[in-house]
Coordinates of C-alpha atoms in Angstrom, one line a residue:
M1 CA 87.3 176.9 152.7
D2 CA 88.5 175.7 149.2
K3 CA 90.2 172.4 149.1
M4 CA 93.9 172.7 148.8
S5 CA 95.4 171.9 145.4
M6 CA 97.6 168.8 145.2
S7 CA 100.3 170.7 143.5
D8 CA 100.5 173.5 146.0
P9 CA 103.6 173.3 148.2
L10 CA 103.0 172.8 152.0
E11 CA 104.8 174.8 154.6
I12 CA 106.0 172.2 157.0
K13 CA 108.2 172.3 160.0
L14 CA 109.6 168.8 160.0
E15 CA 111.2 169.0 163.5
H16 CA 107.6 168.9 164.9
F17 CA 106.9 165.4 163.7
E18 CA 107.6 162.3 165.8
G19 CA 108.0 160.0 162.8
P20 CA 107.0 159.2 159.2
L21 CA 103.4 158.2 160.1
D22 CA 102.9 161.5 161.9
L23 CA 104.1 163.3 158.8
L24 CA 101.8 161.3 156.6
L25 CA 98.8 161.9 158.7
H26 CA 99.6 165.6 158.6
L27 CA 99.8 165.6 154.8
I28 CA 96.5 163.6 154.5
K29 CA 94.7 166.1 156.7
K30 CA 96.2 169.1 154.9
L31 CA 95.2 167.7 151.5
E32 CA 91.7 166.9 152.9
V33 CA 91.7 163.4 151.5
D34 CA 90.1 160.2 152.8
I35 CA 92.5 158.1 154.8
Y36 CA 90.7 155.0 153.4
D37 CA 91.2 156.2 149.8
I38 CA 94.7 157.8 149.7
P39 CA 95.7 159.4 146.4
I40 CA 99.1 157.6 146.7
A41 CA 100.8 159.5 143.8
E42 CA 100.0 163.0 145.2
V43 CA 100.8 162.0 148.8
T44 CA 104.1 160.4 147.8
T45 CA 105.0 163.6 145.9
Q46 CA 104.3 165.8 148.9
Y47 CA 106.1 163.4 151.2
I48 CA 109.3 163.4 149.0
S49 CA 109.1 167.2 148.9
S50 CA 109.0 167.3 152.7
I51 CA 112.0 165.0 152.9
K52 CA 114.0 167.4 150.5
E53 CA 113.0 170.3 152.7
M54 CA 114.3 168.5 155.7
K55 CA 117.7 168.2 153.9
N56 CA 117.6 171.8 152.9
Q57 CA 117.2 172.7 156.6
Q58 CA 120.2 170.6 157.4
L59 CA 118.3 168.5 159.8
S60 CA 119.5 165.0 160.6
L61 CA 117.4 162.8 158.4
A62 CA 116.1 159.8 160.5
G63 CA 116.3 156.5 158.8
E64 CA 112.6 155.7 159.3
F65 CA 111.7 158.7 157.2
L66 CA 113.8 157.3 154.3
V67 CA 112.3 153.9 154.8
M68 CA 108.8 155.3 154.5
A69 CA 109.8 157.2 151.4
S70 CA 110.9 153.9 149.8
T71 CA 107.7 152.3 150.9
L72 CA 105.6 155.0 149.3
M73 CA 107.5 154.8 146.1
A74 CA 107.0 151.0 145.9
I75 CA 103.3 151.4 146.6
K76 CA 103.0 154.2 144.0
S77 CA 104.7 152.0 141.4
E78 CA 102.5 149.0 142.1
W79 CA 99.4 151.3 142.1
L80 CA 100.2 153.0 138.8
I81 CA 101.5 150.1 136.7
P82 CA 98.5 148.3 135.1
R83 CA 98.2 144.7 135.8
I84 CA 96.2 142.0 134.0
E85 CA 94.4 139.9 136.6
P86 CA 91.6 137.5 136.3
E87 CA 88.1 138.6 137.3
P88 CA 87.8 138.3 141.1
L89 CA 85.2 135.9 142.6
E90 CA 82.0 137.2 144.0
D91 CA 83.2 137.1 147.7
E92 CA 86.9 137.8 146.9
E93 CA 88.3 141.1 147.9
V94 CA 90.2 143.1 145.3
Y95 CA 93.9 143.5 146.3
D96 CA 94.8 147.1 147.1
P97 CA 98.6 147.8 147.7
R98 CA 97.6 150.8 149.8
Q99 CA 95.8 148.7 152.4
P100 CA 98.8 147.9 154.7
L101 CA 99.7 151.6 154.8
T102 CA 96.1 152.6 155.5
D103 CA 96.0 150.1 158.4
M104 CA 99.2 151.5 159.9
L105 CA 97.9 155.1 159.7
V106 CA 94.5 154.2 161.3
E107 CA 96.2 152.4 164.1
Y108 CA 98.7 155.2 164.6
Q109 CA 95.8 157.8 164.7
L110 CA 94.1 155.7 167.3
Y111 CA 97.2 155.7 169.5
K112 CA 97.5 159.5 169.1
D113 CA 93.9 160.0 170.2
I114 CA 94.4 157.8 173.2
A115 CA 97.6 159.6 174.1
A116 CA 95.8 163.0 173.9
Q117 CA 93.0 161.7 176.2
L118 CA 95.5 160.5 178.7
E119 CA 97.4 163.8 178.6
F120 CA 94.1 165.6 179.2
K121 CA 93.3 163.4 182.2
Y122 CA 96.8 163.9 183.6
E123 CA 96.6 167.7 183.3
K124 CA 93.1 167.6 184.9
R125 CA 94.4 165.5 187.7
Q126 CA 97.2 168.0 188.3
L127 CA 94.5 170.5 189.3
V128 CA 93.3 168.3 192.2
Y129 CA 94.9 169.0 195.5
T130 CA 94.9 166.4 198.3
K131 CA 95.7 166.4 202.0
E132 CA 97.7 164.2 204.2
P133 CA 95.6 161.4 205.7
S134 CA 94.2 162.1 209.2
D135 CA 95.1 160.1 212.2
L136 CA 92.0 158.0 213.0
S137 CA 93.7 155.4 215.2
H138 CA 91.6 156.6 218.2
Y139 CA 88.6 155.2 216.4
N140 CA 90.1 151.7 216.5
E141 CA 89.5 151.2 220.2
K142 CA 87.4 148.1 220.8
I143 CA 84.5 148.2 223.2
P144 CA 84.4 145.0 225.2
L145 CA 81.0 143.2 225.3
D146 CA 79.7 141.4 228.3
S147 CA 79.4 137.8 227.1
H148 CA 76.7 137.2 229.7
S149 CA 74.4 139.7 228.0
L150 CA 74.5 137.8 224.7
D151 CA 71.8 135.2 224.5
P152 CA 72.0 133.2 221.2
V153 CA 68.3 132.4 221.4
Q154 CA 67.4 136.0 221.8
L155 CA 69.7 137.0 219.0
H156 CA 68.1 134.4 216.7
Q157 CA 64.6 135.5 217.6
A158 CA 65.6 139.2 217.0
L159 CA 66.9 138.2 213.6
L160 CA 63.7 136.4 212.7
R161 CA 61.6 139.4 213.8
A162 CA 63.7 141.7 211.7
Y163 CA 63.3 139.4 208.7
R164 CA 59.6 139.2 209.2
R165 CA 59.3 142.9 209.5
Y166 CA 61.2 143.3 206.3
Q167 CA 58.9 140.9 204.5
L168 CA 55.9 142.8 205.8
M169 CA 57.2 146.1 204.5
H170 CA 58.5 144.6 201.2
P171 CA 56.0 142.1 199.9
R172 CA 56.9 140.2 196.8
D173 CA 55.3 141.1 193.5
S174 CA 53.7 137.8 192.9
V175 CA 50.2 136.3 192.8
I176 CA 49.7 133.5 195.3
D177 CA 46.6 131.4 195.7
A178 CA 46.3 131.9 199.4
E179 CA 44.1 129.6 201.5
E180 CA 41.2 131.5 202.8
I181 CA 41.1 131.9 206.6
T182 CA 38.2 133.1 208.8
L183 CA 38.5 135.5 211.7
E184 CA 37.5 132.8 214.2
D185 CA 40.1 130.3 212.8
K186 CA 42.9 132.9 213.1
M187 CA 41.9 133.9 216.6
A188 CA 42.1 130.3 217.7
D189 CA 45.5 130.0 215.9
I190 CA 47.0 133.0 217.7
E191 CA 45.6 131.8 221.1
F192 CA 47.0 128.3 220.6
R193 CA 50.4 129.6 219.6
L194 CA 50.6 131.9 222.7
K195 CA 49.6 129.1 225.1
A196 CA 52.3 126.8 223.6
A197 CA 55.0 129.5 223.5
E198 CA 57.8 130.0 226.0
K199 CA 56.5 132.5 228.7
Q200 CA 53.3 132.5 226.7
S201 CA 54.4 135.5 224.7
L202 CA 55.1 136.0 221.0
Y203 CA 55.6 138.8 218.5
F204 CA 52.8 139.5 216.1
S205 CA 55.0 138.8 213.1
E206 CA 55.5 135.2 214.4
C207 CA 51.8 134.6 214.2
I208 CA 51.7 135.3 210.4
D209 CA 52.1 132.3 208.1
S210 CA 51.4 134.1 204.8
F211 CA 52.3 137.6 203.7
D212 CA 49.2 137.7 201.5
H213 CA 47.4 141.0 202.1
S214 CA 44.1 139.4 203.1
H215 CA 45.8 137.1 205.5
I216 CA 47.6 140.0 207.2
V217 CA 44.3 141.9 207.5
V218 CA 42.5 138.9 209.1
S219 CA 45.4 138.4 211.5
F220 CA 45.4 142.0 212.6
L221 CA 41.6 142.0 213.1
S222 CA 42.0 138.7 215.1
L223 CA 44.6 140.5 217.3
L224 CA 42.2 143.4 218.0
E225 CA 39.4 141.0 218.8
L226 CA 41.5 139.0 221.3
I227 CA 42.6 142.3 223.0
K228 CA 39.0 143.3 223.2
Q229 CA 38.1 140.0 224.8
Q230 CA 41.0 140.5 227.2
V231 CA 42.5 137.2 226.1
I232 CA 45.9 138.8 225.3
Q233 CA 47.8 142.0 226.0
A234 CA 49.7 143.9 223.3
F235 CA 52.9 146.0 223.9
Q236 CA 54.8 148.3 221.4
D237 CA 57.7 150.5 222.5
H238 CA 57.8 152.6 219.3
P239 CA 55.6 153.1 216.3
R240 CA 56.1 150.6 213.4
E241 CA 58.0 148.2 215.7
D242 CA 56.8 144.6 216.0
I243 CA 54.0 144.1 218.6
L244 CA 54.7 141.9 221.6
L245 CA 51.7 139.7 222.5
K246 CA 51.2 138.1 225.9
Y247 CA 48.6 135.6 226.9
T248 CA 46.5 136.6 229.9
G249 CA 45.0 133.2 230.8
G250 CA 41.5 133.8 229.5
D251 CA 39.7 132.1 226.7
S252 CA 38.3 133.7 223.6
H253 CA 34.7 133.4 222.5
H254 CA 35.3 132.4 218.9
E255 CA 33.6 129.1 218.8

């Protein structure tokens, strides 16, 4: 598409513009010029022509349109009149009388874009249908708990078991210089713990001091050996649950 000539008249319906900045943006887009390098003389000419057209259509001419016309004329005069100025310093910006107008247009365009996005979201939201909230009050009934069935010690032990199971299933990604332990030493350690424990029973996770892979393997092999020697009994209600160990009263042959 050929670029439009600056001298060609623009067919503009002025009642469609919200203000002078809206009209200026329209002219800049129609003339296909850079908003950061506005040909101020040509844009001013087109703007003044649009103002005259507004009068010919006998439309009420808003004061802000006239103010912008005066502003454009002032910028045009300052831009076209040659001025003798000293050479600017290396880091000094060259003064451009169009810059304030450019800043206003860029900011106005930003607001227009945001407004368009908000309008799109609003129209999209209008397509969403909702329902009245359901009555869920019957789910608020509180189930009384028997205070005698809650043992703080048991709750604490259950929490520790859950934490130890979590540590077993989610080992940390770190290298630890674990102390080596023999099968005999671990068998003696488990047996000692069971003898000292309340009711001489413990969970397997409570017998593990390190979550190093080799330590866990040695601990499990020690458990199997103690079961084989009938020193302890092991109970598990469901797969992957912690194993309950009970001391039977015998002595292991690990010495």
